[in-house]
């Protein structure tokens, strides 16, 4: 006969409660959609596609997710007003823009000054866009050269 607090299967009642209350389906997590893999959804004119401004409400209502990670290539050609409109739509949908991701490595420590300065300018534009979108983070990969000076600068 099992002891007190132990189920007939040999598992303690506490362990069963922990598994029930903290199961992966019940954990409070922020789920988000990475727009990099669903570019087709964000492009207008494609069959079954979702316009960029509709992506937050689609993500929240159809997928049940609460946030977006957006890649810079999805935002190509968008104005500051369009980015602000995307942020407003995301806020209203309860699906915030969490992260703006640059996919191309930026050569901050390149031996050529103009290349390094261009990388700095690009990173500033990305950070400005992330701020307009209400993102709490921006991700920028860094391209490091092999020269000693390049390594020191990165």
C-alpha positions as a printed Julia matrix, in Angstrom:
154×3 Matrix{Float64}:
  0.0    0.0     0.0
  1.47   3.34   -0.99
  2.44   5.81    1.71
  0.81   9.16    2.33
  1.33  11.67   -0.44
  2.3    9.03   -2.99
  0.04   8.04   -5.84
 -0.5    4.39   -6.78
  1.86   4.93   -9.72
  4.71   5.74   -7.33
  4.79   9.45   -8.18
  4.37  11.95   -5.36
  1.36  14.2    -5.44
  3.66  17.23   -5.3
  5.57  16.06   -8.39
  2.3   15.55  -10.27
  1.12  19.04   -9.3
  4.43  20.59  -10.39
  4.23  18.81  -13.74
  0.6   19.89  -14.18
  1.15  23.55  -13.22
  4.48  24.02  -15.0
  3.91  21.93  -18.08
  5.13  23.48  -21.34
  1.54  24.13  -22.41
  0.84  26.18  -19.29
  4.08  28.1   -18.88
  3.88  31.87  -19.27
  6.2   32.56  -22.17
  6.38  35.35  -24.68
  5.95  33.67  -28.02
  6.92  35.65  -31.06
  6.98  35.36  -34.81
 10.2   35.93  -36.69
  9.31  37.83  -39.82
 12.46  36.62  -41.58
 10.9   33.23  -42.23
  7.55  34.56  -43.29
  8.53  37.19  -45.82
  5.8   35.86  -48.05
  3.28  36.88  -45.42
  4.54  40.44  -45.33
  4.63  41.04  -49.08
  1.62  42.58  -50.75
  0.28  41.09  -53.91
  1.18  37.47  -53.22
 -1.58  34.91  -53.01
 -2.32  34.28  -49.36
  0.14  37.0   -48.32
 -0.38  39.41  -45.46
  0.49  43.1   -45.84
  3.19  44.29  -43.45
  0.8   46.5   -41.48
 -1.51  43.52  -40.96
  1.27  41.21  -39.74
  0.83  42.03  -36.0
 -2.91  41.34  -35.97
 -2.47  38.22  -38.11
  0.26  36.98  -35.75
 -1.87  37.61  -32.66
 -5.24  36.42  -33.95
 -4.3   33.58  -36.26
 -1.15  32.25  -34.61
 -1.82  33.22  -30.99
  1.63  34.78  -30.61
  2.4   37.93  -28.64
  5.4   39.47  -30.37
  7.39  39.97  -33.55
 11.06  39.76  -34.41
 11.47  41.66  -37.64
 14.4   41.54  -40.03
 15.56  44.71  -41.74
 15.01  43.26  -45.22
 11.26  43.05  -44.54
 11.24  46.79  -43.83
 13.17  47.81  -46.94
 11.62  50.9   -48.52
  9.35  51.72  -45.56
  9.13  55.35  -44.44
  9.33  56.58  -40.85
  5.56  57.1   -40.93
  5.02  53.5   -42.05
  7.26  52.22  -39.24
  5.3   54.3   -36.72
  2.06  52.92  -38.17
  3.4   49.37  -37.81
  4.25  50.07  -34.16
  0.76  51.45  -33.54
 -0.87  48.44  -35.19
  1.34  46.08  -33.18
  0.39  47.84  -29.94
 -3.32  47.72  -30.75
 -3.09  44.02  -31.68
 -1.25  43.12  -28.46
  1.65  41.82  -30.53
  4.63  44.08  -29.9
  7.67  44.46  -32.12
 10.35  43.01  -29.84
 13.5   42.81  -31.91
 14.86  44.28  -35.13
 17.48  42.04  -36.71
 20.06  43.02  -39.33
 21.12  39.95  -41.25
 24.2   41.35  -43.0
 27.37  41.47  -40.87
 28.6   45.02  -40.42
 32.34  45.62  -40.99
 32.94  48.11  -38.15
 36.66  47.35  -38.01
 37.36  47.32  -41.74
 40.78  48.63  -42.79
 39.09  51.14  -45.11
 37.68  54.03  -43.11
 34.76  54.64  -45.48
 33.59  51.04  -45.05
 33.75  51.3   -41.25
 31.92  54.64  -41.28
 29.23  53.19  -43.56
 28.75  50.34  -41.05
 28.36  52.87  -38.24
 25.78  54.83  -40.25
 23.91  51.62  -41.07
 23.83  50.6   -37.4
 22.5   54.04  -36.45
 19.68  53.7   -39.01
 18.84  50.25  -37.65
 18.76  51.51  -34.06
 16.55  54.45  -35.12
 14.17  52.07  -36.89
 14.09  49.78  -33.84
 13.23  52.77  -31.68
 10.43  53.84  -34.05
  9.03  50.31  -33.94
  9.14  50.24  -30.14
 11.61  47.35  -30.08
 13.51  46.8   -26.87
 16.48  45.4   -28.78
 18.29  45.44  -32.1
 20.7   42.76  -33.28
 23.64  43.52  -35.55
 26.17  40.88  -36.54
 29.75  42.1   -36.78
 32.17  41.17  -39.56
 35.68  40.99  -38.18
 38.68  41.18  -40.46
 41.9   39.28  -39.99
 44.33  42.19  -39.79
 45.6   43.19  -36.35
 44.05  46.64  -36.66
 40.69  45.17  -37.68
 40.68  42.79  -34.72
 41.54  45.66  -32.35
 38.7   47.79  -33.72
 36.07  45.08  -33.4
